[in-house]
Short mmCIF file of C-alpha atoms in Angstrom, two decimals:
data_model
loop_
_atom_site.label_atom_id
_atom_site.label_comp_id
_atom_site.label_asym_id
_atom_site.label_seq_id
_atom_site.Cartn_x
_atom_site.Cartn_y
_atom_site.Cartn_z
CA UNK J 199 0.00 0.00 0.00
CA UNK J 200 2.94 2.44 0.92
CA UNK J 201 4.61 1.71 -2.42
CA UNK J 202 1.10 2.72 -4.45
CA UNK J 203 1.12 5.63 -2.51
CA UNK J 204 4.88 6.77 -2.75
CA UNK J 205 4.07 6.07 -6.86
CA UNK J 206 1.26 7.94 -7.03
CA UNK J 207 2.50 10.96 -5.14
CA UNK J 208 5.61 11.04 -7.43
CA UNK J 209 3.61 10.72 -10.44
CA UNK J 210 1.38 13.28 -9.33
CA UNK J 211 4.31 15.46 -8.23
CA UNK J 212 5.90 15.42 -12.02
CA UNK J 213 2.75 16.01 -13.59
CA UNK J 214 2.60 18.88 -11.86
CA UNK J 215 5.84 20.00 -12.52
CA UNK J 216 5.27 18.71 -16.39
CA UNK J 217 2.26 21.44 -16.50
CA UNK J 218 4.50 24.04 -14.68
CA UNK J 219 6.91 24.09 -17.35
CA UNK J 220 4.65 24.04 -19.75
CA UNK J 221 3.31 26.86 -18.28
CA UNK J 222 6.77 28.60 -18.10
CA UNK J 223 7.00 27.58 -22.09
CA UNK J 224 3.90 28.88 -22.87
CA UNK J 225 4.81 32.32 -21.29
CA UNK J 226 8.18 32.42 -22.94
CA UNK J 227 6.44 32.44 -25.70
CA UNK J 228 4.41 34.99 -25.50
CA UNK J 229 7.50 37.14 -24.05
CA UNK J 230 8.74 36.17 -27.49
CA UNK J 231 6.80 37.08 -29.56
CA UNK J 232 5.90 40.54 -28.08
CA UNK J 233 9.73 41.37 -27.84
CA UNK J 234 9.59 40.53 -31.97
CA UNK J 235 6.52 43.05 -32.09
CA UNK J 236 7.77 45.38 -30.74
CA UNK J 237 11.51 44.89 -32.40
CA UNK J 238 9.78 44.94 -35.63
CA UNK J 239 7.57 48.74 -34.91
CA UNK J 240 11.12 50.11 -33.91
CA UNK J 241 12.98 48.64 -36.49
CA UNK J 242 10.81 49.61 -39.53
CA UNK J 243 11.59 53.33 -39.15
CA UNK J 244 15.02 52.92 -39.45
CA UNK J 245 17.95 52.46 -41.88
CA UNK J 246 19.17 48.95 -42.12
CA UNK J 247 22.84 50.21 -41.87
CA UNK J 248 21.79 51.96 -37.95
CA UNK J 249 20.01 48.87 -37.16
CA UNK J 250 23.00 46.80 -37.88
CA UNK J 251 25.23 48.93 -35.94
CA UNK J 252 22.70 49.02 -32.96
CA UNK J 253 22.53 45.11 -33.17
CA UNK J 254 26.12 44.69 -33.32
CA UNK J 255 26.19 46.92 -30.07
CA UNK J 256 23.98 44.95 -28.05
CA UNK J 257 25.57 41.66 -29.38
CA UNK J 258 28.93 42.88 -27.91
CA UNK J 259 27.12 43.81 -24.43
CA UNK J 260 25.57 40.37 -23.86
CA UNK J 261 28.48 38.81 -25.20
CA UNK J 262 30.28 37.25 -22.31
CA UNK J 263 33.92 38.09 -22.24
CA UNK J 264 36.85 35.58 -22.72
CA UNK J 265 38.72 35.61 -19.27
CA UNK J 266 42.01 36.87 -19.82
CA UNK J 267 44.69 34.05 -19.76
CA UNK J 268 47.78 34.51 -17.29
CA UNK J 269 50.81 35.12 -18.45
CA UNK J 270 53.58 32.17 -18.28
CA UNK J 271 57.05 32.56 -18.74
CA UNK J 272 59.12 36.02 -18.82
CA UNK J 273 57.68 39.77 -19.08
CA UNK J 274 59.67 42.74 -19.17
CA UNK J 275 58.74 46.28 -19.01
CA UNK J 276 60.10 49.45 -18.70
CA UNK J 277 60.15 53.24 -18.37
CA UNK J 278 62.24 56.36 -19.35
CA UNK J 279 61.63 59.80 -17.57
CA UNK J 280 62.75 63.38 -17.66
CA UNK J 281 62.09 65.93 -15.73
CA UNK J 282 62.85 69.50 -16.43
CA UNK J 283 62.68 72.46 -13.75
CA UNK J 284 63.99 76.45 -14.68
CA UNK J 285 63.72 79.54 -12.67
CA UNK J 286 64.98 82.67 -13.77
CA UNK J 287 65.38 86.51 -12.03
CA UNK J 288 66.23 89.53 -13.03
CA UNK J 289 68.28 91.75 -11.48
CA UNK J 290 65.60 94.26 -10.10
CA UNK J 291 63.12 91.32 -8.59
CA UNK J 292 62.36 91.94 -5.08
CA UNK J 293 60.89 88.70 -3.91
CA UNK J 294 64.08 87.06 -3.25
CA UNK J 295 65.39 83.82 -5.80
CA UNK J 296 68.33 82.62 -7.18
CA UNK J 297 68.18 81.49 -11.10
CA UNK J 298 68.87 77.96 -11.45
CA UNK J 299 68.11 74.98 -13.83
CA UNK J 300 67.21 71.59 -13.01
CA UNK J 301 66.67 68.10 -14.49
CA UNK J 302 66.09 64.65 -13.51
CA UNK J 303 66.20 61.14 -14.82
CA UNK J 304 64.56 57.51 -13.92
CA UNK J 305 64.77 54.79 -15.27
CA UNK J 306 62.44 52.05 -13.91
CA UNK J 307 63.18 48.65 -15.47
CA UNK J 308 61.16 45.19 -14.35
CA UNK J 309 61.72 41.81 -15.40
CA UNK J 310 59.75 38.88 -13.88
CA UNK J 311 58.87 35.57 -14.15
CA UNK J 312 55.70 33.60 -13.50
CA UNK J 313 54.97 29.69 -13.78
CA UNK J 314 52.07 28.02 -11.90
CA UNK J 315 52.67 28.75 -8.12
CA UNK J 316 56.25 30.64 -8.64
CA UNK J 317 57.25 33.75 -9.28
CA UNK J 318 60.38 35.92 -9.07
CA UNK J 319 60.09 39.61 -9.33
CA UNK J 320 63.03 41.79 -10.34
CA UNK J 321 63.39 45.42 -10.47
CA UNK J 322 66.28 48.32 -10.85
CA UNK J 323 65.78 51.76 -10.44
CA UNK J 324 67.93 54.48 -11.30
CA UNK J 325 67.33 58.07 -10.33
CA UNK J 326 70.03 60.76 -10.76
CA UNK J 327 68.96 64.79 -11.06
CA UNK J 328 71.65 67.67 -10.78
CA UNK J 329 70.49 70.88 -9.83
CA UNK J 330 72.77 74.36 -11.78
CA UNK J 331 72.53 77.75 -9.24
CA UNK J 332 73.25 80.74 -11.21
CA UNK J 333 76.87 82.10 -9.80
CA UNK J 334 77.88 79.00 -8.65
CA UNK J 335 80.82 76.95 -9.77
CA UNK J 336 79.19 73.68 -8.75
CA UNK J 337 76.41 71.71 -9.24
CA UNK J 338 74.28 70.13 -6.91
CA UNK J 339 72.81 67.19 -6.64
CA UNK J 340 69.15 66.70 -6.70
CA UNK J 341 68.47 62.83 -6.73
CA UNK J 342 71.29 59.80 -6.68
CA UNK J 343 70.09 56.41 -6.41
CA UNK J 344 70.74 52.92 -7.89
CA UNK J 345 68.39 50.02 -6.33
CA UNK J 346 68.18 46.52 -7.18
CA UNK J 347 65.33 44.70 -5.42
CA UNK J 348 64.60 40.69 -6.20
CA UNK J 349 62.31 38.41 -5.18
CA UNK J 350 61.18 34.61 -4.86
CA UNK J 351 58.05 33.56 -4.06
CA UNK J 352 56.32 30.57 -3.82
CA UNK J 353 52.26 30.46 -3.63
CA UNK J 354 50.93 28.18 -0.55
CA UNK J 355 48.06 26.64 -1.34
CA UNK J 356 45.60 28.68 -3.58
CA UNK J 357 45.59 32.03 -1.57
CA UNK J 358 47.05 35.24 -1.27
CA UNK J 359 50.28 34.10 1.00
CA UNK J 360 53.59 32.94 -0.50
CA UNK J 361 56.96 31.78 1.07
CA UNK J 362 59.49 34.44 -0.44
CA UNK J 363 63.45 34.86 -0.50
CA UNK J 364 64.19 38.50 -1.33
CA UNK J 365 67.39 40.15 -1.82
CA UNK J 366 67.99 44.33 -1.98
CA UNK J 367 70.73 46.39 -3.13
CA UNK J 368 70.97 50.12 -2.80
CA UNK J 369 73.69 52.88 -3.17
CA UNK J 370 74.63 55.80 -5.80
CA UNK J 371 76.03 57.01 -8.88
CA UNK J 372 78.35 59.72 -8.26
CA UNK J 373 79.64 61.93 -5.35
CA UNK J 374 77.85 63.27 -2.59
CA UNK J 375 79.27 66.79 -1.42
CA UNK J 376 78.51 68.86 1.78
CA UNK J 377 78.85 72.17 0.87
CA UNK J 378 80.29 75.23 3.08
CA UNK J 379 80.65 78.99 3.50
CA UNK J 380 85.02 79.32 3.33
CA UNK J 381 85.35 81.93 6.68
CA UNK J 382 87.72 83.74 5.04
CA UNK J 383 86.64 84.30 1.60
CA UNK J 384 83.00 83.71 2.01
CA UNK J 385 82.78 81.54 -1.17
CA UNK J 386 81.38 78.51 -1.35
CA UNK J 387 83.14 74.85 -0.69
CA UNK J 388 82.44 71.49 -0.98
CA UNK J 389 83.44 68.65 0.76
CA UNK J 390 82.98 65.12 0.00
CA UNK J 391 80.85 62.95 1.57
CA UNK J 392 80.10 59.84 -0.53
CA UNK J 393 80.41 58.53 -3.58
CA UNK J 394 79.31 55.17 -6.05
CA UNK J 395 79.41 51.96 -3.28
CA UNK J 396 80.52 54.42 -0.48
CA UNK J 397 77.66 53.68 1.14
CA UNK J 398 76.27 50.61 -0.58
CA UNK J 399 73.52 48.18 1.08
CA UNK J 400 73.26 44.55 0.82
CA UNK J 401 70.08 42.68 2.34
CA UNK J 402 68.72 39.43 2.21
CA UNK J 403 66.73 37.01 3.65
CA UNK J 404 63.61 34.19 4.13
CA UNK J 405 60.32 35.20 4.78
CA UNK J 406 56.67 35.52 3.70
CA UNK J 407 54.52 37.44 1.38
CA UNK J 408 51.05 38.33 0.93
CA UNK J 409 50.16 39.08 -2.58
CA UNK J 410 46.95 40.75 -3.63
CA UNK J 411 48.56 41.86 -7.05
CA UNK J 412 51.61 43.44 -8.49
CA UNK J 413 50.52 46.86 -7.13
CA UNK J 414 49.76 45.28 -3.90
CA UNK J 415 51.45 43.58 -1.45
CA UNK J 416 53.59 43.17 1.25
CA UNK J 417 56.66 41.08 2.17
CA UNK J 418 57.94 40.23 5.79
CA UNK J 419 61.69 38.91 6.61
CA UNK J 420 61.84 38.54 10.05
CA UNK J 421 65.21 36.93 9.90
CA UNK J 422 67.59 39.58 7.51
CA UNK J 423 71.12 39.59 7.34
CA UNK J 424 72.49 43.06 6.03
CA UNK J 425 75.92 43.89 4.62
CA UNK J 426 77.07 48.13 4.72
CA UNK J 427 79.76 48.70 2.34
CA UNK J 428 81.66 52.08 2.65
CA UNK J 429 85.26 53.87 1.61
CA UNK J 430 88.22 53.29 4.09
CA UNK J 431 88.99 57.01 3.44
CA UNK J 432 85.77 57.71 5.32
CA UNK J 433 86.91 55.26 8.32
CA UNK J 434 90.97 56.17 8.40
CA UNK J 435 90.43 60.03 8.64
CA UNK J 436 92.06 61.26 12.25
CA UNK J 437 89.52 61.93 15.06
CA UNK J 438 86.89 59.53 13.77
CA UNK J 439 84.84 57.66 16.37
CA UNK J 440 83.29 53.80 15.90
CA UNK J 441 79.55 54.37 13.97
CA UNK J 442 80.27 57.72 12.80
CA UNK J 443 79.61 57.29 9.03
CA UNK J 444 77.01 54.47 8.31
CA UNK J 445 77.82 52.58 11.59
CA UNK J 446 81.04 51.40 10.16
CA UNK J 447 83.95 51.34 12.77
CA UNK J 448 87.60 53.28 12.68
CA UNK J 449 89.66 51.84 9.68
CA UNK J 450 86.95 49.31 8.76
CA UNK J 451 84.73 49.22 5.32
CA UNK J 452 81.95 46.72 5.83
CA UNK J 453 79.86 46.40 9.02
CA UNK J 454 77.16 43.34 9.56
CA UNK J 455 73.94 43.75 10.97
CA UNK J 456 71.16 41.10 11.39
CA UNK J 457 67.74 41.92 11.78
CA UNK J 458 63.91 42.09 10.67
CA UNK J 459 62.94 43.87 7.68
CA UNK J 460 59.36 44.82 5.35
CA UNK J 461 58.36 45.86 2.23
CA UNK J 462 55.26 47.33 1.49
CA UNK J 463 53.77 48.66 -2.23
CA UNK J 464 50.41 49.85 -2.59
CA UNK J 465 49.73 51.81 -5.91
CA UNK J 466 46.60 52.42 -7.45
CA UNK J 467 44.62 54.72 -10.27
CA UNK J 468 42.34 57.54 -9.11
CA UNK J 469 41.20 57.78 -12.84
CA UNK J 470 42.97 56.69 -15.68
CA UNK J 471 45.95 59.12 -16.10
CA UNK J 472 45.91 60.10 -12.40
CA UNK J 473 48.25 57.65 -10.54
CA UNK J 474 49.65 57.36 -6.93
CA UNK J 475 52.18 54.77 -5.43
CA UNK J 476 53.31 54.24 -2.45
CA UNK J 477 56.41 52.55 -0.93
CA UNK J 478 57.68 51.65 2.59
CA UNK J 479 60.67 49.77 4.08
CA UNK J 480 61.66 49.21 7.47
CA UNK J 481 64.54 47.95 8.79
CA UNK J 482 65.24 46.68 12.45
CA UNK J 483 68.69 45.84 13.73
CA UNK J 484 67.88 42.61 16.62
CA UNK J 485 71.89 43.12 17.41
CA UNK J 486 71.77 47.05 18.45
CA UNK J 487 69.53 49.10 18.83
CA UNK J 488 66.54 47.25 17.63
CA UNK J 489 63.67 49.85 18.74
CA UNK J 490 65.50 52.46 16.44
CA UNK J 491 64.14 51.07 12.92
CA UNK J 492 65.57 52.64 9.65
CA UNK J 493 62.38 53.58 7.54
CA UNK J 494 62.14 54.56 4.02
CA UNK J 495 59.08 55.53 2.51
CA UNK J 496 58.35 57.37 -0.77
CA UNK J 497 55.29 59.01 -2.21
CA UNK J 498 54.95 58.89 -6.22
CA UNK J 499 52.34 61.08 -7.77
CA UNK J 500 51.84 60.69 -11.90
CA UNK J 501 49.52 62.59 -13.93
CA UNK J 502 49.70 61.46 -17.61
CA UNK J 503 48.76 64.39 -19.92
CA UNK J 504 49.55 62.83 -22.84
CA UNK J 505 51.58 59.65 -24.41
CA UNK J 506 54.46 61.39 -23.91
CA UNK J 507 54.21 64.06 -21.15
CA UNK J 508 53.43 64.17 -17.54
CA UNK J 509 53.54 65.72 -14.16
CA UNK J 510 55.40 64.18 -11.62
CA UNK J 511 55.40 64.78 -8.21
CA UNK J 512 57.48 62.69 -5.93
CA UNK J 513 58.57 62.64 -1.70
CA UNK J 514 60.46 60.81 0.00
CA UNK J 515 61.79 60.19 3.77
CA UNK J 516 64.46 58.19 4.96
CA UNK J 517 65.30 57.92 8.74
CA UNK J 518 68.63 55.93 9.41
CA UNK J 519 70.61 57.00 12.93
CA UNK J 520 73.49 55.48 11.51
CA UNK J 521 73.76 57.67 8.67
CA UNK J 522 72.20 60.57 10.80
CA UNK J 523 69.78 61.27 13.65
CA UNK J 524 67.25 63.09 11.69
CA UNK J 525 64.72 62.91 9.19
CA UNK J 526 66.40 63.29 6.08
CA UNK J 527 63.60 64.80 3.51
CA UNK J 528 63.32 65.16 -0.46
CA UNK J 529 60.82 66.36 -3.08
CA UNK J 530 60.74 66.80 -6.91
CA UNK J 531 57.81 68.26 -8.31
CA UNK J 532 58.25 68.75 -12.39
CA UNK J 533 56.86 68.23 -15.88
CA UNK J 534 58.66 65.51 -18.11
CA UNK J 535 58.92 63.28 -20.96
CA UNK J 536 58.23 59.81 -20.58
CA UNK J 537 58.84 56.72 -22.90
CA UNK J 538 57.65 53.42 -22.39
CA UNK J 539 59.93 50.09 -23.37
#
C-alpha cells in the first residue's frame, strides 16, 4: 500500500511540474513574440545600416567576455623619464630667488617571471637629477640612487600568502658633497661625503609574502642579514669615532647587521591618467639598537597628460641613525617626458 502511494505521489508530483513548465514555455512564448513586435515597430523606421550597428552593439554587451589568460614565462617592461625644472630673475626682482636649472632622470626597469605557483620579481631603479645655481661653480645634486630589489616567491596553497626569499641592493652614482661657507673668503666649498658603493647596502633574507597583485602587497623577513659597504677614506680620517659614518667602525669598510625587515607597495589609479604609489621599508637591527628602525618611505604622484608628457610629483623620507639622527627629507615636483619600453 505504501509503495502505491509513494508512486502515485511522485507521479502526481511530475505532472505537476510537467504542466509548470509548460506553463513557463507557454509564457516564454508569449515574451517572445511581443519582444519581436515590438523589435519589428522600432525597427521599420530605421535604416538597415543603424540597425546593424545598434545590433552589433547589443551583441557585444551580452556577449560574455573571454577571461584573460595569465601570463607564463618572462615579461619585461620598462620606463624612461625626464624631468625639467627652470627659474629665472632679473636683477631688479624683489621677492628674493636665485636662477637655477634643473633636471632629472629615472629609469624604472622590471623583469619577472611567473609559472604556476612561482614567481620571481626583479626590479632596478635608477634616479640621478643635478640641480645648476646661477653664480655657482658647482652643481648640486638633486636625486642619486641605484636600487636593485629581487624576489622569490612561492604560492601556498591557492591564496594570497607565499613563502618568499628577497634580496635588496641600494647605493649611488656619483659623489655626494657637503657644501660650506670658506670663513675667510666667504665663497662657497664642498666637501665630500660619498660617492658610487661608499655607502652601498646589501640585504637578504627568508620570509613571507602576501600578494593581492603586483601593485599590492607586502613582504615580511623577520630573519635579515644586512651587509654596509663604505670607503676606508671615510673610516681612516684622524679623530673619527666607531659608527660615525654608516655605523662602520675606525679603519673598517663593511659592518654586519642582522635583523627584521618589510616591504610594502600599494599603488593604485584615481582615474585613468591620475596615478599614486606608495612605498615603505623598514629595517630593524635585533643586534643594536633594535627599537630604532631605519624607515624609508616614498610618495609617487603621476599625472599622464599625454603619451608622452606628464607631471610628476614625488617625496620621499628616509630615517637611518646610523647615517644621521634626523629625518632626512626630499621632493621633486616637475613636468617631463616619458617613454615606455
Amino acid at each position: 500500500m505504501k509503495r502505491v502511494f509513494l508512486t502515485s505521489f511522485l507521479l502526481f508530483y511530475i505532472m505537476h511540474a510537467f504542466c509548470q513548465e509548460e506553463k513557463k514555455v507557454k509564457q516564454l512564448d508569449s515574451i517572445q513574440s511581443n519582444l519581436k513586435r515590438s523589435l519589428d515597430s522600432l525597427l521599420k523606421g530605421t535604416p538597415n545600416d543603424l540597425n546593424i550597428i545598434v545590433l552589433k552593439g547589443i551583441l557585444k554587451e551580452i556577449t560574455p567576455k573571454k577571461p584573460k589568460e595569465e601570463h607564463i614565462g618572462w615579461k619585461a617592461k620598462g620606463k624612461f623619464s625626464l624631468l625639467f625644472n627652470q627659474s629665472a630673475f632679473n636683477f631688479d626682482w624683489q621677492g628674493g630667488g636665485t636662477s637655477n636649472i634643473a633636471g632629472n632622470a629615472v629609469v624604472n626597469y622590471e623583469f619577472n617571471y611567473k609559472k604556476k605557483s612561482l614567481t620571481w620579481y626583479n626590479k632596478i631603479l635608477a634616479d640621478y637629477g643635478l640641480s645648476f645655481l646661477k653664480d655657482e661653480d658647482f652643481a648640486r645634486k638633486t636625486n642619486d640612487r641605484i636600487e636593485i630589489n629581487s624576489r622569490l616567491g612561492k604560492r601556498i596553497g591557492n591564496g594570497n600568502w607565499n613563502y618568499s626569499f628577497f634580496t635588496n641592493f641600494l647605493s649611488q652614482f656619483d659623489k655626494g658633497f657637503r657644501f660650506e661657507t670658506d670663513p675667510d673668503t666667504d665663497e662657497t666649498i664642498r666637501v665630500e661625503e660619498t660617492h658610487f658603493f661608499s655607502p652601498a647596502f646589501i640585504q637578504a633574507g627568508p620570509g613571507v609574502l602576501w600578494k593581492k597583485s603586483d601593485d599590492l602587497n607586502i613582504n615580511l623577513a623577520p630573519v635579515t642579514s644586512r651587509m654596509i659597504f663604505v670607503d676606508k677614506e671615510f673610516t681612516n680620517v684622524e679623530g673619527y669615532e666607531d659608527g660615525d659614518y654608516f655605523g662602520v667602525d675606525a679603519g673598517e669598510s663593511t659592518r654586519f647587521e642582522f635583523g627584521g625587515s618589510l616591504a610594502a607597495n600599494l599603488k593604485f589609479s584615481i582615474s585613468e591618467n591620475f596615478t599614486i604609489e606608495n612605498v615603505l621599508n623598514l629595517y630593524s637591527n635585533y643586534i643594536e639598537d633594535p627599537a630604532n628602525v631605519d624607515i624609508d618611505y616614498t610618495f609617487n604622484l603621476n599625472v599622464k597628460i599625454n603619451k608622452y608628457i606628464s607631471f610628476s610629483f614625488v617625496f620621499q623620507s628616509i630615517y637611518d641613525d646610523n647615517a644621521t639622527g634626523a629625518f632626512q627629507i626630499r621632493q621633486v615636483t616637475g613636468i617631463g617626458l616619458d617613454y615606455k619600453f
